[in-house]
Coordinates of C-alpha atoms in Angstrom, one line a residue:
X1 CA -1.5 -6.2 34.9
X2 CA 1.5 -6.0 36.9
X3 CA 4.5 -3.0 37.1
X4 CA 7.2 -5.1 35.5
X5 CA 4.8 -6.6 32.9
X6 CA 3.9 -3.5 31.7
X7 CA 7.3 -2.1 31.3
X8 CA 8.5 -5.4 29.5
X9 CA 5.3 -5.0 27.6
X10 CA 6.4 -1.1 26.5
X11 CA 9.6 -2.4 25.7
X12 CA 7.9 -4.7 23.2
X13 CA 6.1 -2.0 21.6
X14 CA 9.5 0.0 20.6
X15 CA 10.8 -3.1 19.1
X16 CA 7.8 -3.2 16.9
X17 CA 7.4 0.3 15.8
X18 CA 11.0 0.4 15.2
X19 CA 10.7 -2.7 13.0
X20 CA 7.6 -1.5 10.8
X21 CA 9.2 2.1 10.8
X22 CA 12.2 0.2 9.6
X23 CA 10.0 -1.8 7.0
X24 CA 8.6 1.3 5.7
X25 CA 11.6 3.1 5.4
X26 CA 9.6 6.3 7.1
X27 CA 8.2 7.3 10.4
X28 CA 8.6 9.4 13.6
X29 CA 10.6 7.9 15.6
X30 CA 11.9 9.9 18.2
X31 CA 8.3 11.0 19.0
X32 CA 6.6 7.3 18.8
X33 CA 9.7 6.0 21.5
X34 CA 9.3 9.0 23.9
X35 CA 4.9 8.0 24.0
X36 CA 5.0 4.8 24.4
X37 CA 5.2 4.6 28.0
X38 CA 2.3 6.7 28.2
X39 CA 0.3 4.6 25.5
X40 CA 1.4 0.8 27.3
X41 CA -0.5 2.6 31.0
X42 CA -3.6 4.3 29.2
X43 CA -4.1 0.9 27.1
X44 CA -3.3 -2.0 29.2
X45 CA -4.1 -0.6 32.6
X46 CA -5.8 2.9 32.8
X47 CA -8.9 3.4 29.8
X48 CA -12.2 1.4 29.6
X49 CA -12.1 -0.2 26.6
X50 CA -13.0 -3.3 24.3
X51 CA -11.1 -3.9 21.4
X52 CA -14.1 -6.6 20.2
X53 CA -16.1 -3.8 20.5
X54 CA -14.6 -0.7 19.5
X55 CA -17.7 1.6 19.5
X56 CA -18.9 0.8 22.7
X57 CA -20.9 3.9 23.2
X58 CA -19.1 4.0 26.8
X59 CA -15.6 3.7 26.4
X60 CA -13.1 5.8 27.3
X61 CA -12.2 8.0 24.2
X62 CA -8.4 8.1 23.3
X63 CA -7.3 11.2 20.9
X64 CA -3.6 11.4 19.3
X65 CA -3.4 15.3 19.0
X66 CA 0.1 14.7 17.9
X67 CA -0.7 12.6 15.2
X68 CA 2.4 12.2 13.5
X69 CA 4.1 9.9 16.2
X70 CA 1.4 7.0 15.2
X71 CA 3.6 4.4 15.3
X72 CA 3.6 3.5 18.7
X73 CA -0.2 3.7 18.6
X74 CA -0.8 1.2 15.9
X75 CA 1.7 -1.2 17.5
X76 CA -0.3 -1.0 20.7
X77 CA -3.8 -1.2 18.9
X78 CA -2.3 -4.3 17.2
X79 CA -1.0 -5.5 20.0
X80 CA -4.4 -5.4 22.0
X81 CA -6.6 -6.8 19.2
X82 CA -8.3 -4.0 17.4
X83 CA -6.7 -5.4 14.6
X84 CA -4.7 -8.5 13.5
X85 CA -1.0 -7.9 14.3
X86 CA -0.1 -9.2 10.6
X87 CA -1.9 -5.8 9.3
X88 CA 1.5 -4.1 10.8
X89 CA 3.7 -5.4 7.8
X90 CA 1.4 -3.2 5.6
X91 CA 2.1 0.1 7.7
X92 CA 3.0 2.9 5.0
X93 CA 2.3 0.8 2.2
X94 CA 0.5 1.3 -0.9
X95 CA -3.7 0.8 -0.1
X96 CA -3.0 0.3 3.5
X97 CA -5.1 1.7 6.5
X98 CA -2.4 2.0 8.9
X99 CA -1.2 5.5 7.2
X100 CA 1.4 7.7 8.6
X101 CA -1.2 9.6 10.4
X102 CA -4.1 7.8 12.7
X103 CA -7.0 7.0 10.1
X104 CA -10.8 6.3 11.5
X105 CA -11.3 3.7 9.1
X106 CA -9.2 1.2 11.7
X107 CA -11.0 0.0 14.8
X108 CA -9.9 1.8 18.1
X109 CA -9.0 5.2 16.2
X110 CA -11.6 8.3 17.3
X111 CA -10.8 10.6 14.5
X112 CA -8.7 11.4 12.0
X113 CA -5.5 13.7 13.3
X114 CA -2.2 14.9 12.7
X115 CA -2.7 19.1 12.0
X116 CA -1.5 20.2 15.2
X117 CA -3.9 21.9 17.8
X118 CA -7.2 19.8 16.5
X119 CA -6.6 17.4 19.2
X120 CA -7.9 19.2 22.3
X121 CA -10.5 21.0 21.1
X122 CA -12.3 17.7 19.6
X123 CA -11.3 16.4 22.8
X124 CA -13.3 19.2 24.7
X125 CA -16.3 18.8 22.8
X126 CA -16.6 14.7 23.1
X127 CA -15.9 15.3 27.2
X128 CA -18.5 17.8 27.1
X129 CA -20.6 15.8 25.1
X130 CA -20.4 13.3 27.5
X131 CA -21.3 15.4 30.6
X132 CA -24.5 16.8 28.7
X133 CA -25.3 12.5 27.5
X134 CA -25.3 11.6 31.3
X135 CA -22.2 9.2 30.4
X136 CA -19.5 8.2 32.6
X137 CA -17.0 7.8 29.9
X138 CA -13.6 9.8 29.9
X139 CA -11.9 11.6 27.2
X140 CA -7.7 11.0 26.8
X141 CA -6.0 13.9 24.3
X142 CA -1.8 13.1 23.6
X143 CA -0.5 16.6 22.7
X144 CA 3.0 17.2 21.9
X145 CA 5.1 20.1 23.2
X146 CA 5.9 21.8 20.1
X147 CA 2.4 21.7 19.6
X148 CA 1.8 23.8 22.3
X149 CA 2.6 26.9 20.0
X150 CA -0.8 26.5 18.3
X151 CA -3.6 28.8 19.6
X152 CA -6.5 26.4 19.1
X153 CA -5.0 24.7 22.3
X154 CA -5.3 27.5 24.1
X155 CA -8.7 28.2 22.9
X156 CA -9.6 24.0 23.9
X157 CA -8.1 24.8 27.1
X158 CA -10.3 27.9 28.4
X159 CA -13.3 25.9 26.9
X160 CA -12.5 22.9 29.3
X161 CA -11.9 24.5 32.3
X162 CA -14.9 26.4 31.8
X163 CA -17.5 23.9 31.5
X164 CA -15.5 22.0 34.9
X165 CA -14.6 19.2 32.3
X166 CA -13.3 16.9 35.0
X167 CA -13.5 13.5 32.5
X168 CA -10.8 15.5 30.3
X169 CA -7.1 14.9 31.2
X170 CA -4.6 16.3 28.8
X171 CA -1.2 14.8 28.3
X172 CA 1.5 16.6 27.1
X173 CA 4.7 14.2 26.1
X174 CA 7.1 16.6 27.2
X175 CA 10.2 15.8 25.7
X176 CA 11.3 19.3 24.9
X177 CA 12.6 18.6 21.1
X178 CA 10.7 19.0 17.8
X179 CA 11.4 19.0 14.2
X180 CA 13.9 21.9 14.3
X181 CA 15.6 21.3 17.6
X182 CA 14.3 22.0 20.9
X183 CA 11.1 23.6 21.8
X184 CA 12.9 26.7 23.6
X185 CA 14.7 27.6 20.8
X186 CA 12.0 27.9 18.8
X187 CA 9.0 28.9 20.3
X188 CA 9.7 29.4 24.1
X189 CA 7.2 27.7 26.1
X190 CA 8.2 27.9 29.5
X191 CA 6.6 28.4 32.2
X192 CA 4.1 25.8 30.6
X193 CA 2.4 24.0 33.7
X194 CA 2.0 27.7 35.3
X195 CA 0.0 28.7 32.0
X196 CA -1.9 25.5 32.0
X197 CA -2.5 26.7 35.8
X198 CA -4.0 30.0 35.2
X199 CA -5.9 28.5 32.5
X200 CA -8.1 26.6 34.9
X201 CA -6.3 23.5 34.6
X202 CA -5.3 20.9 37.3
X203 CA -1.6 20.5 36.4
X204 CA 0.3 17.4 37.5
X205 CA 4.0 17.2 36.5
X206 CA 5.4 13.6 36.0
X207 CA 8.2 11.4 34.6
X208 CA 6.9 10.2 31.5
X209 CA 9.1 7.4 30.9
X210 CA 8.2 6.1 34.4
X211 CA 5.2 3.5 34.6
X212 CA 4.7 3.9 38.5
X213 CA 4.1 7.7 38.3
X214 CA 1.8 7.4 35.4
X215 CA -0.4 5.3 36.9
X216 CA -0.3 7.0 40.1
X217 CA -1.3 10.3 38.5
X218 CA -4.3 8.2 35.6
X219 CA -5.6 6.9 38.6
X220 CA -6.1 10.0 40.3
X221 CA -8.2 11.9 38.1
X222 CA -10.5 13.3 38.5
X223 CA -7.7 14.8 41.1
X224 CA -10.2 18.3 41.9
X225 CA -13.7 17.8 40.8
X226 CA -14.7 20.4 38.3
X227 CA -11.6 20.8 37.4
X228 CA -9.8 19.0 33.6
X229 CA -6.6 17.2 34.2
X230 CA -2.9 18.3 32.2
X231 CA -0.2 15.3 33.0
X232 CA 2.3 17.4 32.1
X233 CA 5.1 14.1 30.9
X234 CA 8.3 14.8 31.5
X235 CA 9.7 12.2 28.5
X236 CA 12.7 11.6 26.8
X237 CA 13.1 11.8 22.9
X238 CA 13.6 8.9 21.7
X239 CA 13.4 6.8 24.8
X240 CA 15.0 3.7 24.9
X241 CA 17.6 3.4 22.5
X242 CA 20.5 4.8 23.5
X243 CA 21.8 6.3 20.6
X244 CA 18.5 8.0 19.6
X245 CA 17.9 9.1 23.6
X246 CA 17.7 13.3 23.5
X247 CA 19.0 13.6 19.1
X248 CA 16.8 16.0 17.5
X249 CA 17.7 14.2 13.6
X250 CA 15.8 11.0 15.1
X251 CA 12.6 13.2 15.2
X252 CA 11.9 10.9 12.0
X253 CA 15.2 9.3 11.4
X254 CA 14.5 6.0 9.7
X255 CA 16.9 3.6 11.5
X256 CA 19.2 1.2 9.2
X257 CA 20.0 -2.6 9.2
X258 CA 22.5 -1.6 11.6
X259 CA 21.1 0.5 13.8
X260 CA 17.8 -1.7 14.0
X261 CA 19.8 -4.5 15.2
X262 CA 21.7 -2.9 17.7
X263 CA 18.0 -0.9 19.0
X264 CA 16.5 -4.4 19.1
X265 CA 19.4 -5.8 21.1
X266 CA 19.4 -3.0 23.9
X267 CA 15.5 -3.2 24.1
X268 CA 15.8 -7.0 24.2
X269 CA 18.3 -7.0 27.0
X270 CA 16.2 -4.7 28.7
X271 CA 13.4 -6.6 28.5
X272 CA 15.2 -9.9 30.0
X273 CA 16.7 -8.2 32.9
X274 CA 13.2 -6.8 33.5
X275 CA 12.1 -10.5 33.4
X276 CA 14.6 -11.6 35.4
X277 CA 14.4 -8.7 38.2
X278 CA 10.4 -9.9 38.2
X279 CA 11.2 -13.3 38.8
X280 CA 13.7 -12.3 42.1
X281 CA 11.2 -10.4 43.6

């Protein structure tokens, strides 16, 4: 897809995720909005996947360690054809497969996640298995920044470097906010990039809401052979909705009717602007 198409797609995914959260009256809105560009870059341009064969042995693996921000992932998987789009209407309803965290009963989900600090250790195991089995697939693991306070992440970071897993990509959705406020007030993380580098990872810091920067970073992997890559994706929590951006309460705020209408209007205007810009170019 062209850059403009990817940007339009990201705005459409944001509209979808806001709609299903509003319908279900539950969800993690801010983080899903911040990680949408990351997921769009991966699922529409970077990862080697086949929605018609979700268990293909040589597929790239994606692990959503920050499993609470699942709404964007559900919308991307539905749009890519892993399951019918109509099923999004069942999100968080009784008996649904589309629960509030990734559920491996759904095609495209490798494992159940949600307990923070679990995704990267399992990703290390998957990447190590690929190396030992002579497989070419890569493993992408999306983590939250508040999740960096979990010690299991640092054990996994040490193992990833020790086994020279250059087929492993860790991504931190660095929006600097967690449920109880600023990450630096709750549990200071900085200098976060230097810490990951000290654990033996190749660290790339980018604007995680900039599609060009995301694609450039992902396409360069492995930039340093023999080293896993950590992409520090600096994002804005609530990205794409002006009144939700950088507002801690939107971590799990459910938009009311008025807020949903306003948010969808803003995103529609963004799509129209992007479309017109693409036509002019």
